[in-house]
mmCIF file of C-alpha atoms in Angstrom:
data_model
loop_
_atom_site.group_PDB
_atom_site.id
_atom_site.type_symbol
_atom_site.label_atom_id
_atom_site.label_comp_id
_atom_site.label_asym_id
_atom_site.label_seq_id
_atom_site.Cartn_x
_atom_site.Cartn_y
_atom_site.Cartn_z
ATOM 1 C CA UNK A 1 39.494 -124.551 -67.881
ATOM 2 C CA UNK A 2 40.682 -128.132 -66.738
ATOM 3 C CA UNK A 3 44.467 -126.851 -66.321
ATOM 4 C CA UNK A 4 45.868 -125.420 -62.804
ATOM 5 C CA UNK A 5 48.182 -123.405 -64.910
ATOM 6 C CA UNK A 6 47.648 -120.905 -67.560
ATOM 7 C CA UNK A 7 50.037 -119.851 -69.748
ATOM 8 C CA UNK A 8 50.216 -116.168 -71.291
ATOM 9 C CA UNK A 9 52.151 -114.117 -73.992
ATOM 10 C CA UNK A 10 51.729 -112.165 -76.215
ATOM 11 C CA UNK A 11 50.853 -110.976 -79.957
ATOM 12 C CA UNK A 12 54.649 -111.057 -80.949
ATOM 13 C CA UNK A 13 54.904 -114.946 -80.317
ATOM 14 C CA UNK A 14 52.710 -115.529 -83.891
ATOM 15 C CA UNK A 15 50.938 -118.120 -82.699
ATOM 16 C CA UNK A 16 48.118 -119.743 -84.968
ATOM 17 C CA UNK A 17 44.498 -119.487 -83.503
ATOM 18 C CA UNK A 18 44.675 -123.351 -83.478
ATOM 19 C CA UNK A 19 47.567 -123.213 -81.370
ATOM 20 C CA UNK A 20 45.702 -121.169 -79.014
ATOM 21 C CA UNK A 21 42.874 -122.990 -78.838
ATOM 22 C CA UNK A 22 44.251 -125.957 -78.421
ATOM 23 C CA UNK A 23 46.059 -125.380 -74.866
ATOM 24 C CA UNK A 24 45.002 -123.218 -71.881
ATOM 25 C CA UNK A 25 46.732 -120.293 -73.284
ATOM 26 C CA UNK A 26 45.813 -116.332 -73.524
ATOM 27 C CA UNK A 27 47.647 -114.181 -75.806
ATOM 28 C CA UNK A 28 47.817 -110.452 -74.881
ATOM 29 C CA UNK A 29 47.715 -108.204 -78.242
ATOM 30 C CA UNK A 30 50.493 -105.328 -78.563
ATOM 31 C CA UNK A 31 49.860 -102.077 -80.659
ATOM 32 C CA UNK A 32 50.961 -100.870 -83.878
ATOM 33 C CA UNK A 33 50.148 -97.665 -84.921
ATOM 34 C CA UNK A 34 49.700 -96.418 -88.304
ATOM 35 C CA UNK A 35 49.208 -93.018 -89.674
ATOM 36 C CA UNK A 36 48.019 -92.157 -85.859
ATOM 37 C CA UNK A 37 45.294 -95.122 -85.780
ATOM 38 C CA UNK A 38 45.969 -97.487 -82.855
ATOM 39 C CA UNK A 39 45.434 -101.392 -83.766
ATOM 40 C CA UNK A 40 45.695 -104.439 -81.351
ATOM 41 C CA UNK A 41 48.599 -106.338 -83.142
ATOM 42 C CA UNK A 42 46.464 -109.192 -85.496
ATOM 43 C CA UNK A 43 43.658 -106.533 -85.701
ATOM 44 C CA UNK A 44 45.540 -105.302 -88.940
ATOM 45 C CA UNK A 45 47.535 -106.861 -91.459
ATOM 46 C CA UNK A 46 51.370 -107.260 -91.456
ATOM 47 C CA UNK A 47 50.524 -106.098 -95.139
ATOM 48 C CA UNK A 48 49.175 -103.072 -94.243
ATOM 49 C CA UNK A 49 52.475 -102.379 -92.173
ATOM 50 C CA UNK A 50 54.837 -103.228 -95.145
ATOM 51 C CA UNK A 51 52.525 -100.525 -97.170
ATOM 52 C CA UNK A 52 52.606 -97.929 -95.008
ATOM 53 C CA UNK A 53 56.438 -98.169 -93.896
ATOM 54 C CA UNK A 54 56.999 -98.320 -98.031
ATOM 55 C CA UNK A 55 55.105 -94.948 -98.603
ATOM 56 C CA UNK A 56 56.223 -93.167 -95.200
ATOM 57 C CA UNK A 57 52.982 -93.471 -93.722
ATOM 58 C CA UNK A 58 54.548 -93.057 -90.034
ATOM 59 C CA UNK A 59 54.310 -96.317 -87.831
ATOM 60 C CA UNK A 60 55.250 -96.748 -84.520
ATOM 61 C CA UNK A 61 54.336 -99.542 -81.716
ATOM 62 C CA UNK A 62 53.441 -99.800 -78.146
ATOM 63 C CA UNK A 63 53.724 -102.437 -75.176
ATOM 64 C CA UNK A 64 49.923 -103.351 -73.585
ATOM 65 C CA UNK A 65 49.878 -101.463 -70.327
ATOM 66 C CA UNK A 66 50.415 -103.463 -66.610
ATOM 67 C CA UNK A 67 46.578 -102.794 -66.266
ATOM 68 C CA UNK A 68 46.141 -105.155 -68.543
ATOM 69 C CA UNK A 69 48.087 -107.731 -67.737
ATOM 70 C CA UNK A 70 46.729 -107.559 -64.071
ATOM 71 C CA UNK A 71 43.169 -107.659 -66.011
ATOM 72 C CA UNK A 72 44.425 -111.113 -67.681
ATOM 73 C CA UNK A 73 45.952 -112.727 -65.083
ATOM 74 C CA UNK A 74 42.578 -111.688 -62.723
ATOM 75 C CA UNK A 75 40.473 -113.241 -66.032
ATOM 76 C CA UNK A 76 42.599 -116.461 -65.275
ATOM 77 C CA UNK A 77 41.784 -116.668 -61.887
ATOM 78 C CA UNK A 78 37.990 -116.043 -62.617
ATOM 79 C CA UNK A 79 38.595 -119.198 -65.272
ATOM 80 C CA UNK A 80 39.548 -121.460 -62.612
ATOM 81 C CA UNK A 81 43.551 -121.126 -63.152
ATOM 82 C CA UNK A 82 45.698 -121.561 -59.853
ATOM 83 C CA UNK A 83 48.367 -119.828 -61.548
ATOM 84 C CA UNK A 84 49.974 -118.621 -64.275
ATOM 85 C CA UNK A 85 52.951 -118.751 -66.672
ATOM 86 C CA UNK A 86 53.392 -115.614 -68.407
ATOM 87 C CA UNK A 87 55.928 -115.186 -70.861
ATOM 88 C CA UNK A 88 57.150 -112.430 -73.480
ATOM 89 C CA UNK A 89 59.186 -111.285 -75.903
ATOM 90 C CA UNK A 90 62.456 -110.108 -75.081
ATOM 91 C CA UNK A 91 63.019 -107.212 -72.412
ATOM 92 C CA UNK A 92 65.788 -105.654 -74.883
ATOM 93 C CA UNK A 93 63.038 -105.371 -77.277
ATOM 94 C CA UNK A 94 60.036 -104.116 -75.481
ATOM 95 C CA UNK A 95 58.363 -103.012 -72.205
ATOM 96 C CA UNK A 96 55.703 -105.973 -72.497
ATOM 97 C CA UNK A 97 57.996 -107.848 -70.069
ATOM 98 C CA UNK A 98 58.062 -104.993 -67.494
ATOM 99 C CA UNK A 99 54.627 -104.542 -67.773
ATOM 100 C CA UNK A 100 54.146 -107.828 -67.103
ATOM 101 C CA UNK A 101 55.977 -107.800 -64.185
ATOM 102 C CA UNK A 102 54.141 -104.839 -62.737
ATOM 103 C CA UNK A 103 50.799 -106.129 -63.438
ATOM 104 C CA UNK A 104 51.687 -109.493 -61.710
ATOM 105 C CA UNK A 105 51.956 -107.321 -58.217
ATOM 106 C CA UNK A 106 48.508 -107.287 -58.451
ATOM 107 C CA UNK A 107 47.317 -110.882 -59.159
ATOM 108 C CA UNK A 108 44.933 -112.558 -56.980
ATOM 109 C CA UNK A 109 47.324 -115.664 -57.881
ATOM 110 C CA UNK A 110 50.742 -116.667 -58.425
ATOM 111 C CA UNK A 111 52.362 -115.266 -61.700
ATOM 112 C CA UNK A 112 55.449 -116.194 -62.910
ATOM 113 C CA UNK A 113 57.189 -113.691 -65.579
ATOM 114 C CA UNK A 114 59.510 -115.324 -68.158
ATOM 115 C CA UNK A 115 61.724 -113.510 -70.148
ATOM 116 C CA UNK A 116 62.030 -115.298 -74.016
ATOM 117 C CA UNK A 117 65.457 -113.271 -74.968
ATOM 118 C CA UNK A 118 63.456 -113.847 -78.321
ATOM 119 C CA UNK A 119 60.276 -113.170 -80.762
ATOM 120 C CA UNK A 120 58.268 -114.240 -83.101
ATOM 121 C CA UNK A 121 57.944 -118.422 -82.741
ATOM 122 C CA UNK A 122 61.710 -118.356 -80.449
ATOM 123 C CA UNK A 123 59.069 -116.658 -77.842
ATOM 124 C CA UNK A 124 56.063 -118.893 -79.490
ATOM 125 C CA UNK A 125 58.043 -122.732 -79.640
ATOM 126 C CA UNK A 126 58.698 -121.890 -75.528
ATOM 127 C CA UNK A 127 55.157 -120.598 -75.117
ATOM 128 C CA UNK A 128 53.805 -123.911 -76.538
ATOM 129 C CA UNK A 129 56.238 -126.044 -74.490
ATOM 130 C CA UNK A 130 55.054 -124.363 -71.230
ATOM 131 C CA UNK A 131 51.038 -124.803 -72.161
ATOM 132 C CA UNK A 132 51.341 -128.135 -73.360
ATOM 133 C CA UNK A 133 53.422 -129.182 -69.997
ATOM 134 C CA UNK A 134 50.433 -127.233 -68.130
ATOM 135 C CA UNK A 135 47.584 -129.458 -69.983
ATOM 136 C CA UNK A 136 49.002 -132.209 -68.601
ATOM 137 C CA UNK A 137 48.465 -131.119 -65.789
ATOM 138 C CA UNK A 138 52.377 -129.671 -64.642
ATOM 139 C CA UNK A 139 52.411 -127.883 -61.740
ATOM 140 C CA UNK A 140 53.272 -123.815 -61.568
ATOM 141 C CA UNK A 141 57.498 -125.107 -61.602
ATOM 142 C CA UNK A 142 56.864 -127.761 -64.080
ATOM 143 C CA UNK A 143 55.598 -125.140 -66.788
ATOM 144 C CA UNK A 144 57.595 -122.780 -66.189
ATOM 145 C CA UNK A 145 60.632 -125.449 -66.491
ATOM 146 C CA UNK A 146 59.090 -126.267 -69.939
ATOM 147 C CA UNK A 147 59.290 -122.658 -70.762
ATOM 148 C CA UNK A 148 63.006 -122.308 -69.854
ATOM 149 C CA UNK A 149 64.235 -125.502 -71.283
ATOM 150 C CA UNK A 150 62.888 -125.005 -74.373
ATOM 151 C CA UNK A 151 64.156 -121.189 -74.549
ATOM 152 C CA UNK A 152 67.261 -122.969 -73.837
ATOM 153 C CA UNK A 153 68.107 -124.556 -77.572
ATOM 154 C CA UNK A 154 66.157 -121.820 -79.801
ATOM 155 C CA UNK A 155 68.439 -119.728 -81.916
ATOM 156 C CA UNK A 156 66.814 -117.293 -84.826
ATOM 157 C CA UNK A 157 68.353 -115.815 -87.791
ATOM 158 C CA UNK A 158 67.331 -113.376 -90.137
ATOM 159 C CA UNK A 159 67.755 -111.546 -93.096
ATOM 160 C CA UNK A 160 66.831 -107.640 -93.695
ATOM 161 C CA UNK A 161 66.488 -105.736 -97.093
ATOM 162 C CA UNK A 162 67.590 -103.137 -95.001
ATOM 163 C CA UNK A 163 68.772 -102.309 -91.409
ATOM 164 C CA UNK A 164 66.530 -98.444 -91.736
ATOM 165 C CA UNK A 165 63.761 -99.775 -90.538
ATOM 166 C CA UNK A 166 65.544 -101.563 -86.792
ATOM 167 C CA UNK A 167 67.336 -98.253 -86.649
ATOM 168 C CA UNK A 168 64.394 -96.182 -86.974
ATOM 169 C CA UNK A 169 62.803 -98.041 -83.823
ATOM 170 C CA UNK A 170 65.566 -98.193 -81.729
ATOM 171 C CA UNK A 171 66.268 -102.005 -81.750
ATOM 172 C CA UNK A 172 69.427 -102.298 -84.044
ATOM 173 C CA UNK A 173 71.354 -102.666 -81.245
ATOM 174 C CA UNK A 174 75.295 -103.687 -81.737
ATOM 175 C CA UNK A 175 74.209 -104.416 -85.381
ATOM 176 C CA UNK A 176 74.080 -100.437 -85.617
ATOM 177 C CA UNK A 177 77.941 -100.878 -86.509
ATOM 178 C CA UNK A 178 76.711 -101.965 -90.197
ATOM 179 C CA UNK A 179 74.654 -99.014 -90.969
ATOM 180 C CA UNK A 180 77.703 -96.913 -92.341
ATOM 181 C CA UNK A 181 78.261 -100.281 -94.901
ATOM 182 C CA UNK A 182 74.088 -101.143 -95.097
ATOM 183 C CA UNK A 183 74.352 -100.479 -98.424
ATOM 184 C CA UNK A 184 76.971 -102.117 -100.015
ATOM 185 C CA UNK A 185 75.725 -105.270 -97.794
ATOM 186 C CA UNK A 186 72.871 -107.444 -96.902
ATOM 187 C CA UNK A 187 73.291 -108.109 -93.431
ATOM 188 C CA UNK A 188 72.304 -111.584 -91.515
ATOM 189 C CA UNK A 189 71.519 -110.589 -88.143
ATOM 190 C CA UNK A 190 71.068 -112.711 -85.135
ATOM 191 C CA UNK A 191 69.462 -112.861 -81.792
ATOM 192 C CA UNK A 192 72.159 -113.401 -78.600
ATOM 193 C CA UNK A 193 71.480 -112.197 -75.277
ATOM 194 C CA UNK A 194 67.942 -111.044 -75.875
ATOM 195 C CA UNK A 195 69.285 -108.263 -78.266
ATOM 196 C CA UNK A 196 69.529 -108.279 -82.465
ATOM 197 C CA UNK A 197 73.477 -108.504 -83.087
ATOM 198 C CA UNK A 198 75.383 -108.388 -86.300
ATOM 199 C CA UNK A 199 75.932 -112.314 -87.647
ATOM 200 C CA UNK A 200 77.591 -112.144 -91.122
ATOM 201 C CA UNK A 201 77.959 -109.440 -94.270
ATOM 202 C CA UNK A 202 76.932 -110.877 -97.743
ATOM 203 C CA UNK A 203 77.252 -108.948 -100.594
ATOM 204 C CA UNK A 204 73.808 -110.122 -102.575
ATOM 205 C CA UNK A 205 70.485 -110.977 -101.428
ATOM 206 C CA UNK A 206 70.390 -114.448 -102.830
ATOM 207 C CA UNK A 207 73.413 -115.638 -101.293
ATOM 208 C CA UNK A 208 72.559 -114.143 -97.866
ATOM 209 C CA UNK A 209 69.361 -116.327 -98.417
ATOM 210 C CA UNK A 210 71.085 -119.094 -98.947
ATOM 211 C CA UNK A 211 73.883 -118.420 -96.267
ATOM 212 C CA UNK A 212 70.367 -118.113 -94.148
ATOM 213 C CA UNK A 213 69.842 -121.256 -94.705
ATOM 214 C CA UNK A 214 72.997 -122.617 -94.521
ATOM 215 C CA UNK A 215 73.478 -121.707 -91.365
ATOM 216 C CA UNK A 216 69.982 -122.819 -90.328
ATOM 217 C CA UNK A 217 71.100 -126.525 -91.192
ATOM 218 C CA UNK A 218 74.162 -125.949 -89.917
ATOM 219 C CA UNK A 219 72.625 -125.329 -86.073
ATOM 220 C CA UNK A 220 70.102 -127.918 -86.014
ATOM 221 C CA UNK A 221 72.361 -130.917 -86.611
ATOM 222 C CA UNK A 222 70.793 -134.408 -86.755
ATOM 223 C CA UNK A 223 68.594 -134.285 -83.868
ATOM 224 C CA UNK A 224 64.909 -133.979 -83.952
ATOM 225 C CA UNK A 225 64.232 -130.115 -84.592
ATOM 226 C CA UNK A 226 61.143 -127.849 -85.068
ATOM 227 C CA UNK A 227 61.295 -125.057 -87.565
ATOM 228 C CA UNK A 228 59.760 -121.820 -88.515
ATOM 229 C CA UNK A 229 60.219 -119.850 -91.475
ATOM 230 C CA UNK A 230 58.909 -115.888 -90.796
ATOM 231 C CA UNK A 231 58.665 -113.427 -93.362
ATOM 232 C CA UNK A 232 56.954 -110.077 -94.354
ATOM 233 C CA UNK A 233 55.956 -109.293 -97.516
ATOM 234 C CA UNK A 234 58.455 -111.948 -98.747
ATOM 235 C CA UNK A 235 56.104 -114.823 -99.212
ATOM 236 C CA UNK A 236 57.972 -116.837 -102.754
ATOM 237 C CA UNK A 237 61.278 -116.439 -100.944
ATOM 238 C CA UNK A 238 60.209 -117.522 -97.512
ATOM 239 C CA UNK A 239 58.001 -120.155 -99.465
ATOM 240 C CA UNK A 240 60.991 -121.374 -101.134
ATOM 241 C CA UNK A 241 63.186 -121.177 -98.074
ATOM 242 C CA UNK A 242 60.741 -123.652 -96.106
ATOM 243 C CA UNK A 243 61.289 -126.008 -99.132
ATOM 244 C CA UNK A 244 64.912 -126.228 -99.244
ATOM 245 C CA UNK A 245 64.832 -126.364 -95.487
ATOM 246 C CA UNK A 246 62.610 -129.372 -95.749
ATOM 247 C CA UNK A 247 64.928 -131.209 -97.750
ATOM 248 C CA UNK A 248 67.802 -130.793 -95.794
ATOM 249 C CA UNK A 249 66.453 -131.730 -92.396
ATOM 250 C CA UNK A 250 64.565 -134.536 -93.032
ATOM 251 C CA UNK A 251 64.870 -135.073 -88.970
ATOM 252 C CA UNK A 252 62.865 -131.786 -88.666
ATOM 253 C CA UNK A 253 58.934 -132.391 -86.711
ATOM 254 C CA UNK A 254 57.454 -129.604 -88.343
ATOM 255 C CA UNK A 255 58.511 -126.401 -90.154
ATOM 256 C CA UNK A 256 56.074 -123.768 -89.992
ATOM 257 C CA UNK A 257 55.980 -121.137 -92.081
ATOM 258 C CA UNK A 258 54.241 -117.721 -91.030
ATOM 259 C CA UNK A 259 54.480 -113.952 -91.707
ATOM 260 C CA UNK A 260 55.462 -111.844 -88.793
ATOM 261 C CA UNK A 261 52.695 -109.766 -86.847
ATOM 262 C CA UNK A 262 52.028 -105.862 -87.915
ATOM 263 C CA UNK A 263 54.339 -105.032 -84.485
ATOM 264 C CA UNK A 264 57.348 -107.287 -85.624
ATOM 265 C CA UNK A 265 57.021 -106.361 -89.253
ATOM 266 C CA UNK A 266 57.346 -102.826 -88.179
ATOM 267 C CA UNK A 267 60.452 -102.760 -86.903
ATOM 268 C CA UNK A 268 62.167 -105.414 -89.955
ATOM 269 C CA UNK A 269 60.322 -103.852 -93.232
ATOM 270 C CA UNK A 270 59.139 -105.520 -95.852
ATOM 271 C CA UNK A 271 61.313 -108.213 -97.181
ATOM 272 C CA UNK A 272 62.072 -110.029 -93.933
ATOM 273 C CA UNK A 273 63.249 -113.642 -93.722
ATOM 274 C CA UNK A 274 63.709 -115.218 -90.502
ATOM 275 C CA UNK A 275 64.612 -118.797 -89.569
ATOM 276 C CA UNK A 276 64.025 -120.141 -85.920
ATOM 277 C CA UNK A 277 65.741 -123.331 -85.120
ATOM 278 C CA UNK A 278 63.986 -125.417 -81.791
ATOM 279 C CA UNK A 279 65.997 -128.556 -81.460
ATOM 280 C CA UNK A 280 64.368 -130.492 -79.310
#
């Protein structure tokens, strides 16, 4: 490991193995449960979620446990890290963050615990940020300042076939006002303050898609932007999505388009679209 700093998250973030490979970066797998069989999140299919949740195969999820986040940030150490940068999906969300913090208390080295407020790539475009800054060669403040600018701009939007699914895990938050209209609606939801709030309420499912990305266009302007497109189960429409998106932001570095981890899809059902929006 040539880098002083070492940057952690976790499973939720989606990044790609190249992505990891490429930076000194060590993602820490959450659990999704299905039909009372424990997986590491990536260790099963986001597939396999959407299957189960559509036959009523029960699935839950779990935060990774301090222990072993103090094991990681002790397997840094051992690596040759100074320190570490260690940041996670949002607190509102999940535990992972708290259990992050306790397992830092125990780190033969300096940890610093970074809240996203987000998931999927709005906790992966920040996690990036940070481990590029630390290969080259950023001190412990310098990544972290990487992390929090670029957490700074992110904003993510998504669509749901249906809100059952958030409400069944507890993470509807104040978007659990459009349950008692869920069906006569297709809600756009958004993510402010760390927590999934209500955006807009469109009638159809294609015209929330392209509301979606409406609004997508709408936030990143003319300034140099990165993009991901997240789905489950939803490939043609995210597929499509990406396209249009594409088109209408020629200014954008990259749009990446990936289906959400087994935890993630979860919690959203099949169906998902999500649009993250990382001007730079």
């Amino acid at each position: 490991m040539s880098a002083r700093v070492q940057v952690v998250t976790d499973s939720t973030a989606g990044l790609s193995t190249h992505e990891v490979l490429r930076y000194p970066l060590t993602v820490v797998p959450l659990q999704v449960v299905i039909g009372g069989t424990s997986y590491d999140d990536g260790a099963t299919s986001a597939d396999a979620v959407a299957e189960a949740l559509k036959t009523f195969t029960p699935v839950s999820t779990s935060r990774p446990a301090p222990q072993t986040f103090a094991d990681t940030y002790l397997r840094c150490a051992k690596d040759g890290a100074e320190s570490v940068v260690s940041i996670h999906l949002s607190g509102d969300m999940s535990g992972t963050f708290e259990a992050a913090m306790i397992g830092a208390k125990d780190s033969p080295i300096p940890v610093r615990v970074v809240d996203s407020r987000s998931l999927g790539m709005g906790l992966g475009f920040p996690a990036l940020a940070a481990a590029a800054a630390a290969s080259a060669g950023e001190d412990l403040a310098g990544v972290e300042a990487a992390a929090r600018a670029r957490m700074k701009s992110i904003s993510a939007y998504f669509y749901v076939d249906t809100l059952e699914y958030l409400r069944r895990g507890g993470r509807i938050g104040a978007a659990q006002a459009l349950l008692g209209t869920a069906l006569a609606v297709k809600p756009l939801l958004t993510i402010s303050g760390g927590r999934i709030v209500p955006l807009e309420k469109v009638r159809t499912s294609s015209r929330a898609i392209a509301r979606l990305a409406d609004i997508a266009v709408q936030r990143a302007g003319d300034t140099p932007v990165q993009v991901a497109v997240h789905h489950l189960a939803n490939l043609e429409k995210a597929q499509t999505l990406a396209d249009g998106l594409a088109t209408r932001l020629p200014q954008a570095e990259e749009i990446v388009l990936r289906e959400v981890g087994a935890v993630i899809g979860a919690h959203v059902g099949p169906g998902l679209l999500a649009v993250v929006i990382a001007p730079r």
